[in-house]
C-alpha positions as semicolon CSV with decimal commas, in nm:
position;residue;x (nm);y (nm);z (nm)
1;X;-4,227;-11,334;9,839
2;X;-4,449;-11,028;9,798
3;X;-4,746;-11,094;9,568
4;X;-4,981;-10,807;9,659
5;X;-4,937;-10,434;9,714
6;X;-5,231;-10,302;9,914
7;X;-5,292;-9,927;9,901
8;X;-5,522;-9,661;10,034
9;X;-5,596;-9,362;9,808
10;X;-5,628;-9,037;10,002
11;X;-5,297;-8,951;10,163
12;X;-5,105;-9,217;9,970
13;X;-5,188;-9,196;9,598
14;X;-5,313;-8,838;9,644
15;X;-5,188;-8,552;9,859
16;X;-5,480;-8,606;10,097
17;X;-5,659;-8,289;9,989
18;X;-6,000;-8,264;9,826
19;X;-6,026;-7,978;9,577
20;X;-6,365;-7,823;9,503
21;X;-6,446;-7,705;9,151
22;X;-6,659;-7,396;9,067
23;X;-6,973;-7,607;9,059
24;X;-6,897;-7,790;9,384
25;X;-6,747;-8,099;9,221
26;X;-6,472;-8,275;9,418
27;X;-6,132;-8,324;9,259
28;X;-5,817;-8,509;9,364
29;X;-5,451;-8,463;9,268
30;X;-5,246;-8,766;9,160
31;X;-4,874;-8,781;9,083
32;X;-4,764;-8,861;8,727
33;X;-4,461;-9,036;8,880
34;X;-4,690;-9,281;9,059
35;X;-4,858;-9,362;8,728
36;X;-4,538;-9,541;8,624
37;X;-4,568;-9,786;8,913
38;X;-4,828;-10,037;8,797
39;X;-4,713;-10,124;8,445
40;X;-4,338;-10,075;8,479
41;X;-4,256;-10,176;8,837
42;X;-4,527;-10,399;8,985
43;X;-4,640;-10,606;8,688
44;X;-4,289;-10,710;8,575
45;X;-4,222;-10,817;8,934
46;X;-4,541;-11,024;8,953
47;X;-4,701;-10,804;9,219
48;X;-5,074;-10,733;9,199
49;X;-5,187;-10,381;9,305
50;X;-5,500;-10,366;9,523
51;X;-5,687;-10,053;9,631
52;X;-5,889;-10,060;9,955
53;X;-6,039;-9,727;10,057
54;X;-6,308;-9,613;10,299
55;X;-6,430;-9,344;10,059
56;X;-6,624;-9,389;9,736
57;X;-6,528;-9,178;9,436
58;X;-6,576;-9,200;9,060
59;X;-6,248;-9,010;9,027
60;X;-6,064;-9,295;9,198
61;X;-6,239;-9,555;8,982
62;X;-6,145;-9,370;8,663
63;X;-5,784;-9,313;8,771
64;X;-5,743;-9,680;8,862
65;X;-5,884;-9,780;8,524
66;X;-5,627;-9,554;8,355
67;X;-5,349;-9,715;8,557
68;X;-5,467;-10,070;8,492
69;X;-5,560;-10,145;8,854
70;X;-5,849;-10,391;8,843
71;X;-5,873;-10,475;9,214
72;X;-6,048;-10,166;9,353
73;X;-6,257;-10,185;9,671
74;X;-6,426;-9,860;9,775
75;X;-6,647;-9,780;10,073
76;X;-6,467;-10,038;10,292
77;X;-6,451;-9,919;10,653
78;X;-6,322;-10,255;10,779
79;X;-6,015;-10,278;10,558
80;X;-5,876;-10,586;10,730
81;X;-6,190;-10,790;10,662
82;X;-6,177;-10,685;10,297
83;X;-5,808;-10,770;10,278
84;X;-5,865;-11,117;10,424
85;X;-6,143;-11,179;10,172
86;X;-5,904;-11,087;9,889
87;X;-5,584;-11,269;9,986
88;X;-5,704;-11,534;10,233
89;X;-5,599;-11,613;10,589
90;X;-5,258;-11,755;10,504
91;X;-5,126;-11,497;10,258
92;X;-5,063;-11,189;10,473
93;X;-4,691;-11,266;10,460
94;X;-4,711;-11,215;10,082
95;X;-4,854;-10,863;10,121
96;X;-4,699;-10,519;10,121
97;X;-4,913;-10,230;10,246
98;X;-4,874;-9,858;10,178
99;X;-5,078;-9,639;10,412
100;X;-5,069;-9,307;10,592
101;X;-5,324;-9,287;10,874
102;X;-5,447;-9,458;11,189
103;X;-5,716;-9,655;11,005
104;X;-5,443;-9,826;10,799
105;X;-5,276;-9,974;11,109
106;X;-5,561;-10,224;11,131
107;X;-5,414;-10,386;10,818
108;X;-5,050;-10,289;10,854
109;X;-4,993;-10,453;11,193
110;X;-5,124;-10,801;11,097
111;X;-4,926;-10,788;10,772
112;X;-4,606;-10,696;10,952
113;X;-4,668;-10,958;11,221
114;X;-4,707;-11,220;10,947
115;X;-4,376;-11,123;10,786
116;X;-4,507;-10,889;10,516
117;X;-4,379;-10,536;10,446
118;X;-4,538;-10,201;10,533
119;X;-4,448;-9,849;10,424
120;X;-4,576;-9,494;10,426
121;X;-4,523;-9,147;10,271
122;X;-4,316;-8,881;10,447
123;X;-4,625;-8,702;10,580
124;X;-4,793;-9,007;10,736
125;X;-4,901;-8,987;11,100
126;X;-4,642;-9,069;11,366
127;X;-4,794;-9,406;11,461
128;X;-4,779;-9,529;11,101
129;X;-4,419;-9,412;11,063
130;X;-4,318;-9,602;11,375
131;X;-4,472;-9,921;11,236
132;X;-4,336;-9,889;10,883
133;X;-4,044;-10,082;10,740
134;X;-3,984;-9,793;10,500
135;X;-4,073;-9,425;10,540
136;X;-4,053;-9,236;10,211
137;X;-3,862;-8,914;10,157
138;X;-4,144;-8,796;9,929
139;X;-4,486;-8,688;10,048
140;X;-4,814;-8,847;9,943
141;X;-4,924;-8,752;9,593
142;X;-4,570;-8,636;9,513
143;X;-4,410;-8,963;9,404
144;X;-4,409;-9,147;9,739
145;X;-4,574;-9,458;9,597
146;X;-4,314;-9,488;9,322
147;X;-4,037;-9,443;9,578
148;X;-4,182;-9,716;9,798
149;X;-4,233;-9,964;9,513
150;X;-3,881;-9,908;9,378
151;X;-3,747;-9,980;9,728
152;X;-3,980;-10,280;9,758
153;X;-3,856;-10,436;9,434
154;X;-3,495;-10,379;9,536
155;X;-3,571;-10,544;9,870
156;X;-3,737;-10,834;9,687
157;X;-3,426;-10,888;9,472
158;X;-3,197;-10,849;9,772
159;X;-3,415;-11,087;9,974
160;X;-3,387;-11,353;9,704
161;X;-3,008;-11,326;9,714
162;X;-3,003;-11,338;10,095
163;X;-3,234;-11,641;10,097
164;X;-3,002;-11,820;9,856
165;X;-2,697;-11,744;10,070
166;X;-2,873;-11,843;10,394
167;X;-2,982;-12,175;10,241
168;X;-2,626;-12,240;10,125
169;X;-2,494;-12,159;10,473
170;X;-2,743;-12,393;10,641
171;X;-2,646;-12,676;10,406
172;X;-2,279;-12,610;10,481
173;X;-2,327;-12,615;10,859
174;X;-2,524;-12,939;10,836
175;X;-2,240;-13,102;10,642
176;X;-1,950;-13,033;10,879
177;X;-1,835;-13,243;11,175
178;X;-1,782;-13,060;11,504
179;X;-1,650;-13,193;11,835
180;X;-1,535;-13,055;12,170
181;X;-1,183;-13,005;12,034
182;X;-1,326;-12,736;11,802
183;X;-1,459;-12,516;12,086
184;X;-1,376;-12,149;12,032
185;X;-1,288;-12,184;11,665
186;X;-1,391;-11,909;11,424
187;X;-1,390;-12,015;11,059
188;X;-1,444;-11,777;10,768
189;X;-1,590;-11,972;10,476
190;X;-1,609;-11,675;10,235
191;X;-1,656;-11,296;10,237
192;X;-2,026;-11,332;10,324
193;X;-2,024;-11,618;10,571
194;X;-1,836;-11,733;10,879
195;X;-1,913;-11,944;11,184
196;X;-1,786;-12,004;11,536
197;X;-1,812;-12,295;11,779
198;X;-1,961;-12,235;12,124
199;X;-1,982;-12,457;12,431
200;X;-2,163;-12,351;12,749
201;X;-2,409;-12,436;13,025
202;X;-2,770;-12,324;12,983
203;X;-2,884;-12,086;13,255
204;X;-3,171;-11,888;13,404
205;X;-3,335;-11,634;13,166
206;X;-3,243;-11,340;13,391
207;X;-2,876;-11,421;13,328
208;X;-2,920;-11,403;12,948
209;X;-2,953;-11,094;12,728
210;X;-3,206;-11,006;12,459
211;X;-2,997;-10,909;12,157
212;X;-3,021;-10,844;11,784
213;X;-2,780;-10,776;11,498
214;X;-2,786;-10,553;11,192
215;X;-2,501;-10,658;10,965
216;X;-2,541;-11,035;10,990
217;X;-2,813;-11,299;10,999
218;X;-2,764;-11,562;11,271
219;X;-2,792;-11,934;11,202
220;X;-2,784;-12,122;11,531
221;X;-2,723;-12,495;11,482
222;X;-2,737;-12,734;11,778
223;X;-2,469;-13,004;11,771
224;X;-2,560;-13,147;12,113
225;X;-2,763;-13,054;12,419
226;X;-3,092;-12,867;12,450
227;X;-3,179;-12,505;12,520
228;X;-3,475;-12,269;12,518
229;X;-3,458;-11,975;12,277
230;X;-3,682;-11,672;12,331
231;X;-3,770;-11,437;12,043
232;X;-3,948;-11,104;12,000
233;X;-3,983;-10,853;11,715
234;X;-3,760;-10,549;11,773
235;X;-4,047;-10,313;11,680
236;X;-4,213;-10,406;12,010
237;X;-3,908;-10,361;12,231
238;X;-3,737;-10,078;12,416
239;X;-3,362;-10,030;12,395
240;X;-3,146;-10,140;12,687
241;X;-2,810;-10,063;12,525
242;X;-2,767;-9,875;12,193
243;X;-2,629;-10,050;11,887
244;X;-2,257;-10,121;11,898
245;X;-2,137;-10,113;11,537
246;X;-1,800;-10,274;11,610
247;X;-1,962;-10,575;11,778
248;X;-2,277;-10,566;11,560
249;X;-2,505;-10,606;11,861
250;X;-2,788;-10,420;12,029
251;X;-2,944;-10,514;12,363
252;X;-3,312;-10,484;12,450
253;X;-3,524;-10,479;12,763
254;X;-3,719;-10,799;12,822
255;X;-4,075;-10,772;12,680
256;X;-4,393;-10,908;12,838
257;X;-4,486;-11,123;12,539
258;X;-4,219;-11,364;12,417
259;X;-4,221;-11,643;12,162
260;X;-4,032;-11,950;12,279
261;X;-3,882;-12,247;12,101
262;X;-3,671;-12,541;12,212
263;X;-3,358;-12,634;12,017
264;X;-3,231;-12,991;12,047
265;X;-2,956;-13,187;11,873
266;X;-2,977;-13,139;11,496
267;X;-3,215;-12,841;11,518
268;X;-3,135;-12,499;11,376
269;X;-3,298;-12,158;11,360
270;X;-3,238;-11,858;11,132
271;X;-3,257;-11,522;11,310
272;X;-3,299;-11,206;11,101
273;X;-3,216;-10,850;11,220
274;X;-3,573;-10,777;11,333
275;X;-3,575;-11,090;11,552
276;X;-3,434;-11,004;11,895
277;X;-3,344;-11,324;12,077
278;X;-3,227;-11,461;12,409
279;X;-3,048;-11,794;12,386
280;X;-2,870;-12,029;12,625
281;X;-3,183;-12,038;12,841
282;X;-3,239;-12,342;13,062
283;X;-3,526;-12,574;12,963
284;X;-3,591;-12,809;13,256
285;X;-3,241;-12,838;13,392
286;X;-2,904;-12,685;13,315
287;X;-2,705;-12,882;13,059
288;X;-2,404;-12,855;12,832
289;X;-2,466;-12,722;12,483
290;X;-2,238;-12,750;12,182
291;X;-2,353;-12,507;11,915
292;X;-2,241;-12,369;11,580
293;X;-2,335;-12,004;11,526
294;X;-2,322;-11,910;11,158
295;X;-2,313;-11,548;11,043
296;X;-2,441;-11,452;10,696
297;X;-2,367;-11,095;10,588
298;X;-2,664;-10,885;10,480
């Protein structure tokens, strides 16, 4: 659950330009649309806005006061250190970050790695766009923040519904009895959930594919046997075979860094679309595996 929205100022809340007045005073341009965000989108959703910026400006302080943003940290070159001081070591997964430039990646990458959400305006630098979960249609200072937060809240509501359906599917799979006579069965429980029964021998990793899905979340439940499952975030992978919409599968080249887990009888794992995985991998020796693979529609 997202509890914090971390933002930069220049290039996210503003258009990134500094305007000079007739007497040399600096001015910044903010979007009226973004002013709606704090009181009418974030606060009702229980999300605290936090500003972390490398610059120091009385204009920013005054604008944040108008908007009701109390967590304002200016002159912070090391944004990640400041972020950790604010939310703590174990709360990055509860953060969303909205940034536009290279300096923001220092915070965006750890947040994304922890399971948080990152986004950017349409005119962010290429590296930030590649990292972002959501790239706005609007440019910075032109309503991009409002666009991102509206998407974020929708994602939060959708995520709650998905979590509920995944939990229900897990409980269902744990309650059914499966034996060898069920091998190959495909059972549709409802419009959002079906499962199939698989039986195979575990094998060498080079004989298994790294794959991911877009339309469905995988729930892999081990009935008997043991296998190694390898996982990597799709943002770090290169495509081996493009997405096949009919089969809902995409294949990836094997990365250098892989997370591994062992699934034994009674274990299960939930695999979301961003989690490319390679299953059926041998642990110490090849063995027979009886598995239920549940599919929950996104």
